[in-house]
């Protein structure tokens, strides 16, 4: 039976820039309950949006009718160590999943820099980490169980409904409710992290070699400076250089969260100080090397609130995009308080993946909460779109369906699957109408 929870005070995402109130909050306990709720909504002419951990900056999860919470969904957790396959409830968080895998000597091949998202939310928006040989997290999906807009429960894999799998691995929740996901894992592994300051020009000059030399590499550019912080993670056989608890607290909690939060508050109060704060931040992060369990190296705590836009670009377009971004930042009528993140992924064949058919460089621009950001984001988007960029589905952007249709070669194929699985648009909202069409 579907449990309807008290409405409470409404819902907001992690950043606080998306807020809304649903007419009902649904907490299904089984896939059968999900199907029942969907059929009821379809019969009423209603709509359902599933909300996970709220880590999307767009209104993709905002419910204007019924909001579904999958945290009570009870499906069997299956771990096949020999085949390196795990099947989990779609509402499980990546943090819980990582712990589960570690207990069985397994791991996900790659991760982003936080693990608070649900499995469904992460794959539905194309969440990714960095690493030239790795696609987004959706590339690890082997099979899904999906409840469609007609209340049908579909098991999709390479052998069953392969077109639905190709569409649903990155779907924005527009095709149905993901209730179960099967992921291809790898044996548990240790990473050696090497973090170091550098000059932006030097990093760009050696970029192909840098990307080829490391399993996972990214860098952060500090606005108003020529400085970057380079982070490289490589697989090693032993955890022989663990980070001390004291150094981890100083770097990842005290400096990166508490001190940085104070610096952002100061910069928001006195914007003229922002360039100096950025320069000090760039100098404060010193070189360090350490080893650790893969997910604990990939993921770090993020407690300073911000809003974000991220674009996936053809890798060869990165230098031009960064040069334009530097000019944009220097010309803004306000200051930027957050560094710019640059990551790399391999191409894939998922229809609405940012990496469909090409290797990507990602540029993520951020702004501290309470600071103006729209002119900054719009100016960068104009540059990125002109270079063939595709916006991250979970990050802020201003593209519409007509614009996005030209960016994704399989956009019309996705729409055909959507028409078939959700003909009455049970799973839409105003945001999906804008980016996918009505």
Coordinates of C-alpha atoms in Angstrom, one line a residue:
X1 CA 0.0 0.0 0.0
X2 CA 1.2 3.5 -0.8
X3 CA 1.7 5.5 2.4
X4 CA 0.8 9.2 2.1
X5 CA 3.0 11.3 4.4
X6 CA 2.1 14.6 6.1
X7 CA 2.7 17.6 3.9
X8 CA 4.9 19.5 6.3
X9 CA 6.6 22.7 5.3
X10 CA 7.3 22.0 1.7
X11 CA 10.5 20.9 -0.1
X12 CA 13.7 22.6 -1.1
X13 CA 16.9 21.3 -2.8
X14 CA 20.3 21.3 -1.2
X15 CA 21.3 24.8 -2.5
X16 CA 17.9 26.3 -1.5
X17 CA 17.3 27.8 -4.9
X18 CA 14.4 25.4 -5.8
X19 CA 11.4 25.4 -3.5
X20 CA 7.9 24.0 -3.8
X21 CA 4.9 22.4 -2.2
X22 CA 3.3 19.2 -3.4
X23 CA -0.4 18.3 -3.0
X24 CA 0.6 14.9 -1.6
X25 CA 3.8 13.1 -0.6
X26 CA 3.8 9.4 -1.6
X27 CA 6.0 6.9 0.1
X28 CA 5.6 3.5 -1.7
X29 CA 7.0 0.4 0.0
X30 CA 7.2 -1.8 -3.1
X31 CA 7.3 -1.6 -6.9
X32 CA 3.6 -2.7 -6.9
X33 CA 2.9 0.4 -4.7
X34 CA 4.7 2.6 -7.2
X35 CA 2.6 1.2 -10.1
X36 CA -0.6 1.7 -8.1
X37 CA 0.3 5.3 -7.4
X38 CA 1.1 5.9 -11.0
X39 CA -2.1 4.4 -12.3
X40 CA -4.1 6.5 -9.8
X41 CA -2.4 9.7 -10.9
X42 CA -2.9 8.9 -14.6
X43 CA -6.6 8.2 -14.0
X44 CA -6.9 11.6 -12.1
X45 CA -5.0 13.5 -14.8
X46 CA -2.4 14.1 -12.1
X47 CA 1.4 14.3 -12.1
X48 CA 4.2 12.7 -10.1
X49 CA 7.8 13.8 -9.6
X50 CA 10.3 11.6 -7.7
X51 CA 12.6 13.5 -5.4
X52 CA 15.9 12.1 -4.2
X53 CA 18.5 14.0 -2.1
X54 CA 17.9 17.4 -3.7
X55 CA 21.3 17.8 -5.2
X56 CA 20.1 19.1 -8.6
X57 CA 20.2 22.9 -9.0
X58 CA 17.5 22.9 -11.6
X59 CA 13.8 22.4 -11.0
X60 CA 14.0 18.8 -12.4
X61 CA 12.6 17.3 -9.2
X62 CA 10.1 20.0 -8.3
X63 CA 6.6 18.6 -7.9
X64 CA 3.6 20.7 -8.7
X65 CA 1.2 17.9 -7.8
X66 CA 2.3 14.7 -6.1
X67 CA 5.8 14.2 -4.8
X68 CA 7.2 10.6 -4.5
X69 CA 9.8 9.7 -2.0
X70 CA 11.5 6.3 -2.5
X71 CA 13.3 6.1 0.8
X72 CA 10.9 3.5 2.1
X73 CA 11.0 1.4 -1.1
X74 CA 11.9 -2.2 -0.2
X75 CA 13.5 -4.2 -3.0
X76 CA 16.0 -7.0 -2.7
X77 CA 19.6 -6.1 -2.6
X78 CA 21.6 -8.6 -4.6
X79 CA 25.4 -8.7 -4.8
X80 CA 27.0 -11.1 -7.2
X81 CA 30.7 -10.8 -6.4
X82 CA 31.8 -13.3 -9.1
X83 CA 30.1 -11.3 -11.8
X84 CA 30.7 -8.0 -10.1
X85 CA 27.1 -7.0 -10.4
X86 CA 25.0 -5.4 -7.7
X87 CA 21.2 -4.7 -7.8
X88 CA 19.9 -2.1 -5.3
X89 CA 16.8 0.1 -4.7
X90 CA 16.9 3.2 -6.9
X91 CA 16.4 5.3 -3.8
X92 CA 19.6 4.1 -2.1
X93 CA 22.2 6.9 -1.7
X94 CA 25.7 6.5 -3.3
X95 CA 27.1 6.8 0.2
X96 CA 25.2 3.7 1.4
X97 CA 26.0 1.9 -1.9
X98 CA 29.7 2.6 -1.5
X99 CA 29.7 1.1 2.0
X100 CA 27.8 -2.0 0.7
X101 CA 30.2 -2.5 -2.1
X102 CA 33.2 -2.2 0.2
X103 CA 31.9 -4.9 2.5
X104 CA 31.8 -7.2 -0.5
X105 CA 35.3 -6.3 -1.9
X106 CA 33.8 -4.2 -4.8
X107 CA 33.6 -0.6 -5.9
X108 CA 32.2 1.6 -8.6
X109 CA 34.8 2.3 -11.2
X110 CA 34.5 6.1 -10.8
X111 CA 32.6 8.6 -8.8
X112 CA 31.9 12.4 -8.6
X113 CA 33.0 14.5 -5.7
X114 CA 30.0 13.9 -3.5
X115 CA 28.1 10.8 -2.6
X116 CA 24.8 12.2 -1.1
X117 CA 22.8 11.6 -4.3
X118 CA 20.4 8.7 -4.7
X119 CA 21.4 6.1 -7.4
X120 CA 18.3 7.1 -9.4
X121 CA 19.0 10.8 -9.2
X122 CA 22.7 10.4 -10.1
X123 CA 22.1 8.4 -13.2
X124 CA 19.0 10.2 -14.3
X125 CA 20.9 13.5 -14.6
X126 CA 24.2 12.1 -16.0
X127 CA 26.3 12.6 -12.9
X128 CA 29.9 12.1 -13.6
X129 CA 33.4 12.1 -12.1
X130 CA 36.6 12.7 -14.0
X131 CA 38.9 10.4 -15.9
X132 CA 39.6 10.3 -19.6
X133 CA 38.8 6.5 -19.7
X134 CA 35.5 6.7 -17.9
X135 CA 32.0 7.9 -18.9
X136 CA 29.3 9.2 -16.5
X137 CA 28.0 6.9 -13.8
X138 CA 25.1 5.9 -16.1
X139 CA 27.6 3.9 -18.2
X140 CA 27.9 1.4 -15.2
X141 CA 24.2 0.6 -15.5
X142 CA 23.5 -3.0 -16.7
X143 CA 19.8 -3.1 -16.1
X144 CA 16.9 -1.2 -14.6
X145 CA 13.4 -1.8 -13.4
X146 CA 11.1 1.0 -14.4
X147 CA 7.4 1.8 -13.7
X148 CA 6.0 3.6 -16.8
X149 CA 3.4 6.2 -17.0
X150 CA 0.7 3.5 -17.6
X151 CA 1.7 1.7 -14.5
X152 CA 3.6 -1.1 -16.3
X153 CA 6.6 -2.5 -14.6
X154 CA 9.4 -3.0 -17.1
X155 CA 12.7 -4.8 -16.6
X156 CA 15.2 -3.4 -19.1
X157 CA 18.6 -4.6 -20.1
X158 CA 20.6 -5.3 -23.3
X159 CA 18.3 -8.2 -23.9
X160 CA 15.0 -6.8 -22.8
X161 CA 13.7 -3.5 -24.1
X162 CA 17.2 -2.3 -25.0
X163 CA 15.9 0.9 -26.5
X164 CA 14.3 1.8 -23.2
X165 CA 17.6 1.1 -21.4
X166 CA 19.4 3.4 -23.9
X167 CA 17.0 6.2 -23.1
X168 CA 16.4 5.6 -19.4
X169 CA 20.0 5.5 -18.2
X170 CA 19.9 9.3 -18.5
X171 CA 16.2 10.3 -18.6
X172 CA 15.6 13.2 -16.1
X173 CA 12.9 11.0 -14.6
X174 CA 10.7 11.6 -17.7
X175 CA 10.2 8.0 -18.7
X176 CA 9.0 6.5 -15.4
X177 CA 9.9 5.8 -11.8
X178 CA 13.2 3.9 -11.5
X179 CA 12.7 1.3 -8.7
X180 CA 15.7 -0.9 -9.1
X181 CA 19.1 -0.6 -10.7
X182 CA 21.8 -3.1 -11.6
X183 CA 25.3 -1.8 -11.7
X184 CA 28.5 -3.2 -13.1
X185 CA 31.2 -2.9 -10.5
X186 CA 35.0 -3.6 -10.2
X187 CA 37.1 -5.1 -7.5
X188 CA 37.7 -2.7 -4.7
X189 CA 40.8 -0.6 -5.3
X190 CA 43.0 2.0 -3.6
X191 CA 43.8 5.4 -5.0
X192 CA 46.8 7.6 -4.6
X193 CA 45.8 11.2 -4.6
X194 CA 48.3 13.9 -5.6
X195 CA 47.1 17.5 -5.2
X196 CA 49.3 20.4 -6.2
X197 CA 49.2 24.1 -7.1
X198 CA 50.2 25.1 -10.6
X199 CA 50.0 27.9 -13.2
X200 CA 46.9 27.6 -15.6
X201 CA 49.1 28.2 -18.7
X202 CA 51.4 25.3 -17.7
X203 CA 48.5 22.9 -17.1
X204 CA 46.9 23.8 -20.4
X205 CA 50.2 23.4 -22.2
X206 CA 50.7 19.9 -20.9
X207 CA 47.0 18.9 -20.9
X208 CA 47.0 15.9 -23.3
X209 CA 50.0 14.4 -21.5
X210 CA 48.5 15.1 -18.1
X211 CA 45.2 13.5 -18.9
X212 CA 47.0 10.5 -20.5
X213 CA 49.3 10.1 -17.5
X214 CA 46.7 9.7 -14.8
X215 CA 43.6 7.6 -14.3
X216 CA 41.6 10.6 -13.0
X217 CA 42.6 14.3 -13.3
X218 CA 40.9 17.6 -12.7
X219 CA 41.8 21.1 -11.8
X220 CA 40.3 24.2 -10.2
X221 CA 41.0 27.7 -11.6
X222 CA 40.9 30.6 -9.1
X223 CA 39.3 33.6 -10.7
X224 CA 41.3 36.8 -10.8
X225 CA 44.5 34.8 -10.7
X226 CA 46.6 32.6 -13.0
X227 CA 46.6 29.8 -10.4
X228 CA 45.0 26.4 -10.4
X229 CA 44.9 23.4 -8.0
X230 CA 45.5 20.1 -9.9
X231 CA 44.1 16.9 -8.5
X232 CA 45.2 13.5 -9.9
X233 CA 44.1 10.1 -8.7
X234 CA 45.7 6.9 -9.7
X235 CA 45.1 3.2 -8.8
X236 CA 47.8 1.7 -6.6
X237 CA 48.2 -1.8 -5.1
X238 CA 48.4 -0.8 -1.4
X239 CA 47.0 1.8 1.0
X240 CA 50.4 2.6 2.3
X241 CA 50.2 6.4 2.7
X242 CA 46.8 7.1 4.4
X243 CA 46.0 10.7 5.2
X244 CA 46.2 11.3 8.9
X245 CA 43.0 12.2 10.7
X246 CA 44.5 15.6 11.7
X247 CA 45.6 16.5 8.1
X248 CA 42.3 15.4 6.7
X249 CA 40.4 17.5 9.2
X250 CA 42.6 20.6 8.5
X251 CA 42.4 20.4 4.7
X252 CA 39.0 19.0 4.0
X253 CA 36.9 20.3 6.9
X254 CA 38.6 23.3 8.4
X255 CA 40.2 25.0 5.3
X256 CA 37.9 23.7 2.5
X257 CA 34.6 24.2 4.4
X258 CA 34.9 26.3 7.6
X259 CA 37.5 28.8 6.5
X260 CA 36.3 28.9 2.9
X261 CA 32.7 29.6 4.2
X262 CA 34.0 32.5 6.2
X263 CA 35.9 33.9 3.3
X264 CA 32.8 33.6 1.1
X265 CA 30.7 35.4 3.7
X266 CA 33.3 38.2 3.8
X267 CA 33.4 38.4 0.0
X268 CA 29.6 38.6 -0.2
X269 CA 29.6 41.4 2.4
X270 CA 32.5 43.3 0.8
X271 CA 32.7 42.3 -2.9
X272 CA 35.8 44.4 -3.5
X273 CA 37.8 41.8 -1.4
X274 CA 36.9 38.9 -3.7
X275 CA 40.1 39.0 -5.9
X276 CA 42.3 39.1 -2.9
X277 CA 40.3 36.2 -1.3
X278 CA 40.7 34.2 -4.4
X279 CA 44.4 34.8 -4.5
X280 CA 44.8 33.8 -0.8
X281 CA 42.7 30.7 -1.4
X282 CA 44.9 29.7 -4.3
X283 CA 48.0 30.0 -2.1
X284 CA 46.5 28.3 0.9
X285 CA 46.1 24.9 -0.8
X286 CA 49.5 23.3 -0.7
X287 CA 50.8 20.1 -2.2
X288 CA 49.8 16.8 -0.6
X289 CA 49.9 13.1 -1.5
X290 CA 48.0 10.3 0.2
X291 CA 46.3 6.9 -0.4
X292 CA 42.8 5.7 0.5
X293 CA 39.8 3.6 -0.3
X294 CA 38.6 4.7 -3.7
X295 CA 35.2 6.2 -2.7
X296 CA 36.8 8.1 0.2
X297 CA 39.3 9.7 -2.1
X298 CA 36.8 10.5 -4.9
X299 CA 34.2 12.0 -2.5
X300 CA 34.7 14.9 -0.1
X301 CA 32.3 16.9 2.2
X302 CA 30.7 19.9 0.6
X303 CA 29.1 22.2 3.3
X304 CA 29.5 25.6 1.7
X305 CA 26.3 26.2 -0.3
X306 CA 26.5 27.4 -3.9
X307 CA 24.7 27.3 -7.2
X308 CA 26.3 25.8 -10.3
X309 CA 26.2 25.6 -14.0
X310 CA 28.3 22.9 -15.8
X311 CA 28.8 22.3 -19.5
X312 CA 30.3 19.3 -21.3
X313 CA 32.4 20.5 -24.3
X314 CA 34.3 18.8 -27.0
X315 CA 37.7 18.4 -25.4
X316 CA 39.6 20.4 -28.0
X317 CA 37.3 23.4 -27.2
X318 CA 38.6 23.7 -23.6
X319 CA 41.3 26.3 -24.1
X320 CA 39.0 28.7 -26.1
X321 CA 36.2 28.3 -23.5
X322 CA 38.5 29.0 -20.6
X323 CA 40.0 32.1 -22.3
X324 CA 36.5 33.4 -22.9
X325 CA 35.5 32.6 -19.3
X326 CA 38.4 34.6 -17.9
X327 CA 37.2 37.6 -20.0
X328 CA 33.7 37.1 -18.7
X329 CA 34.8 37.0 -15.1
X330 CA 36.9 40.2 -15.4
X331 CA 34.0 42.1 -17.1
X332 CA 31.2 41.2 -14.7
X333 CA 29.6 44.0 -12.6
X334 CA 29.9 41.7 -9.5
X335 CA 32.5 39.4 -8.2
X336 CA 32.9 35.6 -8.4
X337 CA 33.7 33.9 -5.1
X338 CA 34.1 30.2 -6.2
X339 CA 36.8 28.5 -8.2
X340 CA 36.0 27.0 -11.6
X341 CA 36.2 23.2 -11.9
X342 CA 37.5 21.4 -15.0
X343 CA 37.0 17.6 -15.5
X344 CA 37.3 15.1 -18.3
X345 CA 35.2 12.1 -19.4
X346 CA 35.1 9.5 -22.1
X347 CA 32.4 9.3 -24.7
X348 CA 29.4 6.9 -24.5
X349 CA 26.3 5.8 -26.4
X350 CA 23.6 6.9 -24.0
X351 CA 21.1 9.0 -25.8
X352 CA 20.8 12.0 -23.5
X353 CA 24.3 11.7 -21.9
X354 CA 26.4 14.8 -22.2
X355 CA 29.1 12.5 -23.5
X356 CA 27.1 10.9 -26.2
X357 CA 29.5 10.2 -29.1
X358 CA 32.4 12.2 -27.9
X359 CA 35.1 12.7 -25.3
X360 CA 34.3 15.7 -23.1
X361 CA 35.9 18.4 -21.0
X362 CA 33.6 19.8 -18.4
X363 CA 33.7 23.3 -17.1
X364 CA 31.7 24.0 -14.0
X365 CA 31.1 27.6 -12.8
X366 CA 29.8 28.3 -9.3
X367 CA 28.6 31.2 -7.2
X368 CA 28.2 31.4 -3.5
X369 CA 24.5 31.5 -2.3
X370 CA 23.1 35.0 -2.0
X371 CA 25.4 36.4 -4.7
X372 CA 24.2 37.4 -8.2
X373 CA 24.9 34.7 -10.7
X374 CA 22.5 34.8 -13.7
X375 CA 24.5 37.3 -15.9
X376 CA 27.7 35.2 -15.2
X377 CA 26.0 31.9 -16.1
X378 CA 24.2 33.2 -19.1
X379 CA 27.4 34.7 -20.6
X380 CA 29.3 31.5 -20.1
X381 CA 26.4 29.5 -21.6
X382 CA 26.5 31.6 -24.7
X383 CA 30.2 30.7 -25.2
X384 CA 29.7 27.0 -24.3
X385 CA 26.7 26.6 -26.6
X386 CA 28.6 28.2 -29.4
X387 CA 31.3 25.6 -29.0
X388 CA 29.0 22.6 -29.1
X389 CA 28.5 22.4 -25.4
X390 CA 25.8 20.4 -23.6
X391 CA 24.5 21.5 -20.2
X392 CA 24.6 19.1 -17.3
X393 CA 21.0 18.1 -16.6
X394 CA 21.3 18.6 -12.9
X395 CA 23.0 22.0 -13.1
X396 CA 21.5 25.4 -13.9
X397 CA 21.1 26.3 -17.6
X398 CA 18.7 28.3 -19.8
X399 CA 18.4 26.0 -22.9
X400 CA 15.0 24.9 -24.2
X401 CA 13.8 21.8 -26.1
X402 CA 14.4 23.3 -29.5
X403 CA 18.0 24.3 -28.6
X404 CA 18.8 21.0 -27.0
X405 CA 17.4 18.9 -29.9
X406 CA 20.3 20.2 -32.0
X407 CA 22.8 19.2 -29.3
X408 CA 21.7 15.6 -29.0
X409 CA 21.6 13.4 -32.1
X410 CA 19.2 11.0 -30.5
X411 CA 16.9 13.6 -29.0
X412 CA 13.9 12.6 -31.2
X413 CA 14.5 8.9 -30.4
X414 CA 14.3 9.7 -26.7
X415 CA 11.0 11.6 -27.4
X416 CA 9.6 8.6 -29.2
X417 CA 10.3 6.4 -26.2
X418 CA 8.8 9.0 -23.9
X419 CA 5.6 9.2 -26.0
X420 CA 5.3 5.4 -25.7
X421 CA 6.1 5.0 -22.0
X422 CA 4.4 8.2 -20.7
X423 CA 1.7 9.2 -23.2
X424 CA -0.2 11.3 -20.7
X425 CA 2.9 13.0 -19.2
X426 CA 2.3 11.8 -15.7
X427 CA 6.0 12.4 -15.0
X428 CA 6.3 16.0 -16.3
X429 CA 6.6 19.4 -14.6
X430 CA 7.2 22.9 -15.9
X431 CA 11.0 22.3 -16.1
X432 CA 10.7 19.2 -18.2
X433 CA 8.1 20.9 -20.5
X434 CA 10.8 23.5 -21.1
X435 CA 13.8 21.3 -21.7
X436 CA 12.0 18.3 -23.3
X437 CA 8.9 19.9 -24.8
X438 CA 5.3 19.3 -24.0

